[in-house]
Each structure stands twice: as C-alpha cells, then as structure tokens.
Amino acid sequence: MKFKFSSASSSIKYSDRDDTALLYADFPCNVSALFTKNKVKAAPVKLSMERTNNKIQAILVNSGNANACTGQSGYETARKLAQKTAIGLKIDEESVLTASTGTIGIHLPAARIEKSIPVLVETLDENKITDFAKAIMTTDTVEKVEQISFSDEKNRYTMKAVAKGSGMIAPDMATLLVFIVCDAPIPKTTMDKIFKEIIDSTLNSLSIDGDMSTNDSAFLLCPSSGLTISEKTINEFEKSLKTILVNLSNKLIDDGEGATKRVTIEVKNAKTVDDAKKASRSIAESLLVKTALFGNDPNWGRVACAAGYSGADFDPDKMSISIGPYILFENGSVCVFNSSEVTKYISQQNYTITVILNAGEFSWKFLTSDISYEYVKINAEYTT
Amino acid sequence: MKFKFSSASSSIKYSDRDDTALLYADFPCNVSALFTKNKVKAAPVKLSMERTNNKIQAILVNSGNANACTGQSGYETARKLAQKTAIGLKIDEESVLTASTGTIGIHLPAARIEKSIPVLVETLDENKITDFAKAIMTTDTVEKVEQISFSDEKNRYTMKAVAKGSGMIAPDMATLLVFIVCDAPIPKTTMDKIFKEIIDSTLNSLSIDGDMSTNDSAFLLCPSSGLTISEKTINEFEKSLKTILVNLSNKLIDDGEGATKRVTIEVKNAKTVDDAKKASRSIAESLLVKTALFGNDPNWGRVACAAGYSGADFDPDKMSISIGPYILFENGSVCVFNSSEVTKYISQQNYTITVILNAGEFSWKFLTSDISYEYVKINAEYTT
C-alpha cells in the first residue's frame, strides 16, 4: 500500500516552475473531505463534492488558475481532466478528485494540463511529496509538508500531509488546499467525525484576512479495507492527525501574506462555546487588532472593542484582557502596566492574548497574523 | 432660536490644537440619537443613551480620549463634566449630552477639561461650527461640515452638520461622531423615524475597515415646540437631511484612513433587501476587494467570491458583475473585455461596481474605500 506523488509544468500561469501535481494511492481509499461554504464554488470543488462517497485513488491538482466562475464548461474541463488522469492510471474515472487554486474567472488551459498527465503518471514516486507541495503553491513562500508515524499493537503507520494557502474560514485568494494520507485503514465514519472535529479547532480557527475562497478543500485519504481497527489505533490516528493539523496551521499563519507574527487569541469563560468562538474570531479578524500587532502596540482597547461587536454575550465590566503574562484590563478596570516592558514582550513573533469574559465556562482559541505593508502590496499587485 | 458652537484646548492628547468642543442651543430641543451596537460602550455613550428622551440644550465633546473601558469612574467623569457644563450654561444638568473619541482605556483628564468649560461657554458663537469640527478630529485629515437651507410655505430653515471619523457600522477606532442641528420644529417621533431610515442607507452603508467602535454616536437636534408642522415642511426636512448625510458619507469615505478611492458597490435584483445589504456589505468589506481597488486591478473574481460568502441566497450561475460600463461576468459566464481599458477606467477615484444577482427585486448600495499602505501605517502607529 503506497501513496505516490508527482509534479509537472503546464505553464498555466507560472512558466518557471511546476504547477500541476498528482497524488495517487495504489489501492482504493475512503476519503473525508471538507469544502468551502462559499456559494460560489469552483468547478473542481463541485466535482469532488459529488465523489466523496466513492473509493478514491487519485487527486489531480493545479495552481495558477482556480477554475472558478467558469460555468458548465469549467466543470466539463475538470471532469475531462479527471477522466484523462483515470485513463493514464488505469483506474476508475469516478475514483479521481480534482482541486485548483489561483485566479478566478479564467478558463483552465485544458490542453496544456492534459499534456502533463502522462508525465505526472510516469514520474509518480513515494518520495516526491515536496515536489507536489511546491507545485501547488501560489503566493506561498515555502512549501508545507508534515509527516508523522504512529503504532498500534501490531503495525506501524505513516501519515503525510501537504498544505498550501492561508486559512480555511479566512483564506486569501490563494485558497487553502490540504491533502492528508495515512495508511491506517480507519473506517470512513470514524475518519469523517475525527477530521471535522479537528479541522474545526485548527484550520477553521485561523485568520489571515477574513475572506473565504471559492476553492478551499481539505482531503483525508485512508485505505478502504474490511479490517477491524482497535480503539488504540483510532486514538493514535486521532492524536497524529491533531498534531499534523496544528503544525500545518502554524505554518499557514507563519506564511500568511506579509505576516510577521503568529498570535493566539484565547477567549476563556464564555457563556457558550459559540460565544467563545465568535469573540476569538472577531478579535482575530479585526483589522485594527491586526495592524496593532504589526505595530507592536499593546492596544488592548481594540481587543475589547472587537470582543464587544462579536455578538458574544458578556458584561464588559467583568472582562479581563492579558497579553502574555501582563494583565492590562481586569474585571472592567484599566490596569497599571509598564508600557515599554509590554511593548518589548509583543515585539516577539509568537505570543498569546487572553480575554476572560467571566460569563461561563467555555473557551476557544483562534490563531491570527498581523497585517503589514507587505500584505497590501501582495494583494494590490496579484493577478490580472 | 440659535445654535452656537465653540472649541478649546484641554491638552488631552494633542497639545497644539483644540480638543474640546461645545454645541449649544439657546432653546430646548428634541434629540434623535443613534449609538454604537458594540457591547463595550464608552461612558459618554451610556450617559447620552439615558438622556435621549430629555429636552436637550448642549453636547460636550472631546477628542484624543474615548473614555471607554474606564468603568464606573469613567461614567462619573462624563456625568460630572456634563454637570459642570450645565452650571456654566445655566441650564438643566439633564439637558446636556456628551461624546468622546480617541484612545480606549485611559481615564479622561477631567480637571483639564473642566478648566476648558468656562472658555467653551464664553466663546459660543453661531459661526464657530468649523472650530467645533476641527476640535473633534482624530485621524481625520479635514474637518467635515455641511449646511443646507430649505423653506416651507412660511419659513426658511437651516440645517447644519458636523462629522468626524470613518463610518458607522464600520468605523475605525477614530469613531464616527455626527452632530446635526436644524431650526425646524419637527416632532420627535417624525425625527426618530426619518433619522433612522436615512442613516441606514448612508452612514450605516459605508465601510472603511469593518471595525465597530465603542463610541459611535449620531445626534439630530430640532427645537421642541407645540407648533404643528406641514407635510411640506417634513418633506423638505427629509430631503435636506438625506442630502446632508449623503454628502457627509462621501466626505467620510474620501477621508478614510489612507483611502485613495470611493467606490459604490451596488447589488441589484436580490431576493430580499436583507440579501442585497448582506452581499453589498460583504463585497465592500472584503480586504481582497479593497486591496484590488487600491491596485487598480479589475479583479471581479474577488467580488464574486465575497458575494458568495455573504450569506445572500442566489445562484452564482445567474450572477452578473460590471465595473462602470464594462460587463466582466454575465449570467455566470466570463466576458471578453479589454483589460487595459478597464484598468484605465478604474484608475479614477470614484466609480461603481454593480452586481446583479438575478434572484429577485431588491437593491442596496454600499460605499467603500480601498486599503492602502497608508492605512496600515496609520493603524500600526496610532496610540500608546
């Protein structure tokens, strides 16, 4: 049972690098998949959504073009490319998924990608995951690959993961794509449950810029087998998946467009878990908070303000706010703090802002990056 | 019946300019007021909210300090300053409102402001509205004053308005404050209804950065009298108020932090008015759209994407998108357009992006600015 990877150049947008990639399993897999909730879904998302209950063996991916807002003909292109991939791999057409990332509203150069398929098929290799990761990058500055092993009573398993982009609920136009493969034969219902739960607290709890792409997709592939799986295997699988998704989340934030910081926003003692999510997300996505992070400005007032308009139910007079070990606002009262000491503390790259709502027992964490000049530059100059 | 204005320096944050201002009516007024929906409300907002059914004669305003997150003592300070103002003006304490704008979480220098009150009272003048407007500025680069006259069968009336800041639902930390006075004796219920309606389509339909301040307040003052008012007077009043708020909205966007553009996002043929609002607001607030506006990039895909995650109900395959006279996307299909011509068109400062959802009959317009390097600079460097 092997997972193989390859990449090729189709000159879709970038002419000096690979932009087409293939993931292949030499055995049928179950897939758990999560897709963008945007109403405007790219063609590859629509195609893959139809196939998540199939046994899957391959995913064809391209960068440089999102194949979004391309109508029925864009969908037909995605379907045709999946079909050509299936023919090349001698597998069932319905066992191929697709994913795209890049500019919206331009038709995919199908002929050039089709030409790359034989190359992709011929060069498949267990050790080419980094080539795969590089080929699917857009505004990413580094490829993002994770690998972890775990054992149960009898076997040793490997989990490998690739990601590109900036965030699931809040990704930039570059789209979040995640591919995770594991050779442990976890049942599909278990995969689905665990994948959704962990994604919620990792990829769905990070913010670069608050936009939600047309192409976001996360895939988890495990061998489809009738084998029964022990409790221990499932626990180890879950732990490994969590580790991989936490590591990928950190890498995604660190490589956020123009980002110079990775800051954890922790909201504690909210009335409901939904309130904790709302408040942490609102703070994490506030442009004023993000620019303050960039400016190393311990402007906790902007944090209080963003919590206030989040929709979470709490009494501002009971709220407390800390940055790292420094309490800046406690039970609704301004604290005396050494401003230059706090400024020095937040000049580091990673730290935590904690907001205690004192309204209940629920907590949530959200990862955020800062917004820098570089962010504006990248997004003012990208595309067309 | 006269409205008078004055300003003074209390060295709250700025030492080289006035930062305290007074608005005074030499007769009792009805007030219509709209305040921030943020849970974290500044002390002056709490105080003014309690007094909106009183007859009002004065509003004391300061810049440089928001008097927000300052707890009970912050509230007592606001109350005390209102009281001192009332004593100075020899009016009822309960007829004074307050408003503040500036940094959150710092106690107001009450003694210094108190010292300014006699100066404010002594220098009140019908013609000092510009001084008032200048004293309440924070990151604003120009003062914002409007004046208009209208007549009914018998009388000629004047409406004057001052604003500072960047937007009502989406203001920067600089806060939106609006003060409008008119010598037409409009009944309070009529004032309330008209003010709310017009604010909704003007100040509540513009976006600089998506943050909602702790201090946003808009006040409308008209003389309280038992006089009956003709239909014509009310119509003329409504027309004038609309003109003034449209003009102020344009000025607020044009002076948005770092803004170089004022773009109207018009969503047409939505299923409900709420869908039209959601979609236009989502596009207007998208960081990716805003950076594309700054970069003169006709990236309609980002517009489609932001409409898609807005929550509005529509079929993307029926959507059309235009920039000015150029149709870029029609009924779900990409259009051929002269890219350099469109790029030239959007290099101008003001234009409209129209999104037709083809899902119903409702429309909404939202004003937005671009996000520039300057925006990041201002907000990374502001405060503490």
XYZ file of C-alpha atoms in Angstrom, chain A:
384
model
C 0.000 0.000 0.000
C 1.736 3.086 -1.243
C 0.897 6.766 -1.662
C 2.795 8.391 -4.529
C 3.273 11.952 -5.675
C 4.438 13.786 -8.781
C 4.517 17.236 -10.345
C 4.848 18.728 -13.818
C 4.843 22.042 -15.631
C 1.793 23.064 -17.669
C 2.645 26.788 -17.887
C -0.802 27.718 -16.567
C 0.367 30.975 -15.052
C 3.940 30.352 -13.908
C 6.378 29.359 -16.642
C 9.445 28.744 -14.497
C 8.090 26.099 -12.125
C 5.762 23.111 -11.846
C 2.082 23.973 -11.489
C 0.344 20.611 -11.867
C 0.506 17.798 -9.343
C -0.822 14.297 -8.819
C -1.459 12.279 -5.680
C -2.001 8.550 -6.243
C -2.821 5.603 -3.972
C -2.107 2.176 -5.428
C -5.206 0.858 -3.590
C -8.776 2.164 -3.100
C -9.187 4.710 -0.314
C -12.001 6.210 1.671
C -11.928 9.994 1.653
C -13.069 12.536 4.192
C -13.364 15.928 2.588
C -14.325 19.418 3.715
C -15.028 22.157 1.220
C -15.565 25.913 1.164
C -19.001 27.067 2.307
C -18.885 29.862 -0.281
C -21.959 29.848 -2.568
C -19.604 30.463 -5.452
C -17.849 27.086 -5.658
C -15.122 26.357 -8.175
C -15.656 23.577 -10.718
C -13.140 21.161 -9.094
C -14.933 21.635 -5.749
C -18.291 20.757 -7.342
C -16.782 17.677 -8.998
C -15.008 16.458 -5.859
C -18.107 17.023 -3.717
C -20.008 14.562 -5.902
C -17.379 11.880 -5.387
C -16.655 11.871 -1.650
C -18.536 8.607 -1.135
C -16.582 6.831 -3.874
C -13.452 4.787 -3.341
C -10.710 7.266 -4.275
C -7.280 6.610 -5.778
C -6.069 9.922 -7.187
C -6.292 13.703 -6.858
C -5.230 15.971 -9.713
C -4.256 19.478 -8.595
C -3.200 22.666 -10.344
C -2.086 26.118 -9.233
C -2.265 29.466 -11.084
C -5.922 29.132 -12.064
C -8.896 28.482 -9.764
C -11.267 27.188 -12.466
C -13.941 29.197 -10.608
C -16.749 31.256 -12.188
C -16.131 29.294 -15.368
C -19.632 27.820 -15.644
C -20.615 24.476 -17.137
C -17.611 24.448 -19.443
C -15.259 24.821 -16.463
C -16.956 21.846 -14.836
C -16.624 19.805 -18.032
C -12.916 20.652 -18.153
C -12.421 19.411 -14.585
C -14.345 16.241 -15.367
C -12.408 15.624 -18.566
C -9.038 16.098 -16.851
C -10.074 13.670 -14.107
C -11.092 11.200 -16.808
C -7.749 11.527 -18.625
C -5.953 11.012 -15.323
C -8.005 7.850 -14.682
C -7.149 6.528 -18.134
C -3.453 7.239 -17.576
C -3.526 5.488 -14.197
C -5.801 2.676 -15.426
C -8.286 3.299 -12.626
C -11.993 4.082 -12.468
C -12.857 7.609 -13.655
C -15.027 8.112 -10.578
C -12.072 7.452 -8.261
C -10.310 10.687 -9.262
C -10.811 14.010 -7.430
C -9.579 17.443 -8.525
C -8.501 20.664 -6.852
C -7.437 24.025 -8.273
C -6.053 27.255 -6.833
C -5.254 30.594 -8.415
C -7.053 33.365 -10.253
C -10.843 33.283 -10.554
C -12.712 33.669 -13.828
C -10.226 32.401 -16.397
C -10.756 29.156 -18.292
C -8.255 26.437 -17.488
C -5.785 25.709 -20.324
C -7.073 22.133 -20.545
C -4.883 21.025 -23.435
C -1.654 22.000 -21.677
C -2.697 20.253 -18.458
C -3.773 17.171 -20.432
C -0.300 17.047 -21.949
C 1.193 16.937 -18.450
C -0.885 13.940 -17.329
C 1.385 11.238 -18.846
C 4.392 12.925 -17.211
C 2.569 13.021 -13.876
C 1.637 9.349 -14.153
C 5.130 8.201 -15.191
C 7.014 10.103 -12.527
C 4.865 9.098 -9.519
C 7.097 8.393 -6.550
C 6.634 7.819 -2.838
C 9.309 10.402 -2.092
C 8.094 13.261 -4.261
C 5.758 14.842 -1.742
C 7.875 18.021 -1.637
C 7.640 18.421 -5.411
C 3.877 18.015 -5.094
C 3.820 20.633 -2.309
C 5.863 23.113 -4.373
C 3.725 22.697 -7.490
C 0.501 23.696 -5.715
C 1.854 26.952 -4.193
C 0.578 30.386 -5.309
C 1.534 33.296 -3.042
C 3.004 30.848 -0.505
C 6.698 31.471 0.080
C 7.520 27.968 1.378
C 6.068 24.534 0.739
C 4.225 22.993 3.688
C 4.773 19.286 4.346
C 4.263 17.285 7.530
C 4.893 13.641 8.313
C 4.304 11.594 11.430
C 4.352 7.887 12.350
C 2.378 6.000 14.970
C 1.935 2.400 16.040
C -0.763 0.196 17.455
C -0.366 -3.325 18.873
C 0.714 -4.796 15.527
C 1.504 -2.212 12.906
C 3.384 0.955 12.274
C 1.532 3.612 10.223
C 2.601 6.775 8.463
C 0.603 9.946 7.998
C 1.756 12.522 5.441
C 0.272 15.937 4.779
C 0.639 18.818 2.343
C -0.994 22.230 2.578
C -0.970 25.500 0.695
C -2.578 28.859 1.363
C -3.642 30.827 4.321
C -6.689 29.556 6.173
C -9.945 27.682 5.888
C -12.566 30.097 7.023
C -10.442 33.079 6.247
C -8.140 32.253 3.417
C -6.731 34.612 0.867
C -7.490 34.194 -2.801
C -4.590 31.769 -2.901
C -7.037 29.224 -1.379
C -6.430 26.686 1.319
C -5.764 23.212 -0.002
C -4.899 20.336 2.332
C -4.093 16.732 1.394
C -3.528 14.171 4.125
C -2.848 10.497 3.503
C -2.487 7.729 6.063
C -2.004 4.009 5.562
C -4.074 3.052 8.622
C -7.393 1.523 7.472
C -9.673 3.743 9.537
C -13.423 3.320 8.821
C -14.955 6.199 6.852
C -17.476 7.222 9.520
C -14.667 7.492 12.075
C -12.476 9.433 9.629
C -15.321 11.857 8.889
C -16.084 12.518 12.541
C -12.470 12.997 13.651
C -11.462 15.062 10.608
C -14.341 17.516 11.013
C -13.718 17.961 14.740
C -10.005 18.603 14.416
C -10.374 20.895 11.382
C -12.820 22.985 13.428
C -10.228 23.811 16.091
C -7.276 24.129 13.706
C -7.780 25.217 10.079
C -11.193 26.702 10.842
C -9.710 28.709 13.725
C -7.134 30.771 11.959
C -7.411 34.068 10.179
C -5.231 35.817 7.657
C -7.653 38.253 6.093
C -11.235 37.150 6.672
C -12.006 36.220 3.091
C -13.374 32.753 2.233
C -12.204 31.320 -1.059
C -14.188 29.618 -3.814
C -11.753 26.677 -3.828
C -10.912 25.699 -0.229
C -10.707 21.930 0.082
C -9.251 19.557 2.641
C -8.906 15.839 1.892
C -8.002 12.917 4.131
C -7.360 9.536 2.495
C -7.123 6.168 4.264
C -7.163 2.669 2.750
C -10.592 1.153 2.375
C -10.476 -2.324 3.958
C -12.858 -4.583 5.804
C -10.334 -4.903 8.632
C -11.452 -4.104 12.144
C -9.451 -1.435 13.871
C -8.635 -1.261 17.577
C -9.547 1.587 19.881
C -5.827 2.213 20.328
C -5.275 2.609 16.570
C -8.069 5.134 16.363
C -6.697 7.062 19.349
C -3.205 7.144 17.873
C -4.611 8.147 14.488
C -6.585 10.980 16.079
C -3.565 12.209 18.042
C -1.385 12.171 14.931
C -3.976 13.969 12.835
C -4.290 16.632 15.516
C -0.512 17.122 15.645
C -0.290 17.385 11.878
C -3.135 19.894 11.611
C -1.782 22.031 14.466
C 1.636 22.086 12.794
C 0.137 22.922 9.404
C -1.970 25.709 10.963
C 1.152 27.265 12.447
C 2.950 27.000 9.114
C -0.007 28.536 7.281
C -0.140 31.517 9.623
C 3.639 31.952 9.569
C 3.479 32.059 5.784
C 0.380 34.292 5.714
C 0.734 37.001 3.104
C 3.052 39.626 4.517
C 2.665 38.198 8.052
C 5.382 38.901 10.607
C 3.564 37.474 13.688
C 1.629 34.425 14.801
C -0.578 35.386 17.738
C -3.009 33.123 19.607
C -6.269 34.762 20.665
C -7.665 32.792 23.597
C -11.135 33.582 24.879
C -11.954 31.996 28.247
C -15.035 31.684 30.425
C -17.538 32.468 27.703
C -21.221 31.686 28.251
C -21.307 29.185 25.352
C -18.692 27.600 23.110
C -20.273 29.550 20.255
C -19.709 32.813 22.148
C -16.066 31.833 22.744
C -15.658 31.148 19.013
C -17.403 34.384 17.991
C -15.332 36.566 20.319
C -11.976 34.943 19.471
C -12.724 35.081 15.757
C -13.871 38.693 15.893
C -10.651 39.748 17.635
C -8.511 37.601 15.321
C -10.108 39.143 12.228
C -10.190 42.792 13.344
C -8.083 44.891 11.006
C -7.392 47.302 13.848
C -6.115 44.485 16.067
C -4.037 43.079 13.210
C -2.414 46.421 12.410
C -1.715 46.960 16.133
C 0.036 43.563 16.235
C 2.163 44.673 13.282
C 2.994 47.940 15.048
C 3.914 46.198 18.347
C 1.268 48.332 20.004
C -0.266 46.834 23.199
C -3.578 48.411 22.220
C -5.860 46.183 24.319
C -8.720 48.663 23.736
C -9.015 47.399 20.166
C -9.236 43.846 21.542
C -12.042 44.878 23.934
C -13.782 46.700 21.097
C -13.670 43.668 18.745
C -14.964 41.379 21.515
C -17.771 43.897 22.050
C -19.090 43.749 18.483
C -18.607 39.982 18.094
C -22.136 39.133 19.131
C -20.919 37.175 22.187
C -22.997 37.721 25.300
C -20.960 39.131 28.210
C -20.716 42.036 30.618
C -17.830 44.365 29.633
C -17.479 45.363 33.284
C -16.415 41.794 34.124
C -13.978 41.341 31.227
C -10.206 40.922 31.671
C -7.514 41.129 28.973
C -3.892 39.936 29.161
C -1.014 39.895 26.710
C 1.277 37.036 27.685
C 1.910 37.423 31.443
C 0.798 41.083 31.507
C -2.715 41.870 32.746
C -3.819 45.084 31.022
C -7.516 45.198 31.901
C -9.090 43.341 34.801
C -12.772 42.962 35.697
C -13.656 46.046 33.692
C -10.879 48.228 35.129
C -7.772 49.591 33.471
C -4.562 48.171 34.999
C -1.329 49.997 35.550
C 1.361 48.304 33.476
C 4.858 49.045 32.269
C 4.135 50.001 28.685
C 7.716 49.695 27.421
C 8.030 46.244 29.005
C 4.816 45.080 27.317
C 5.892 46.625 24.020
C 9.153 44.708 24.266
C 7.248 41.492 25.034
C 4.980 41.834 21.992
C 7.914 42.557 19.716
C 8.494 38.798 19.681
C 6.956 36.761 16.903
C 4.645 34.441 18.860
C 2.553 35.188 21.919
C -0.962 34.846 23.312
C -3.652 37.431 24.003
C -6.110 36.136 26.599
C -9.590 37.547 27.040
C -11.576 36.362 30.048
C -15.271 37.116 29.641
C -16.348 35.808 33.065
C -19.709 34.775 31.662
C -19.432 30.968 31.799
C -17.142 28.002 31.297
C -16.346 27.806 27.598
C -13.078 28.564 25.843
C -11.812 28.785 22.284
C -8.506 29.633 20.600
C -8.001 31.361 17.290
C -4.685 31.904 15.506
C -4.088 35.195 13.765
C -1.386 37.018 11.856
C -0.694 40.719 11.594
C -1.467 42.890 8.568
C 1.623 44.572 7.184
C 2.526 46.837 4.271
C 3.600 43.667 2.508
C 0.057 42.247 2.735
C -1.329 45.268 0.906
C 1.442 45.099 -1.671
C 0.877 41.405 -2.416
C -2.864 41.799 -2.783
C -2.832 45.047 -4.685
C -0.473 43.551 -7.251
C -1.690 39.938 -7.531
C -3.447 38.803 -10.788
C -4.660 40.293 -13.987
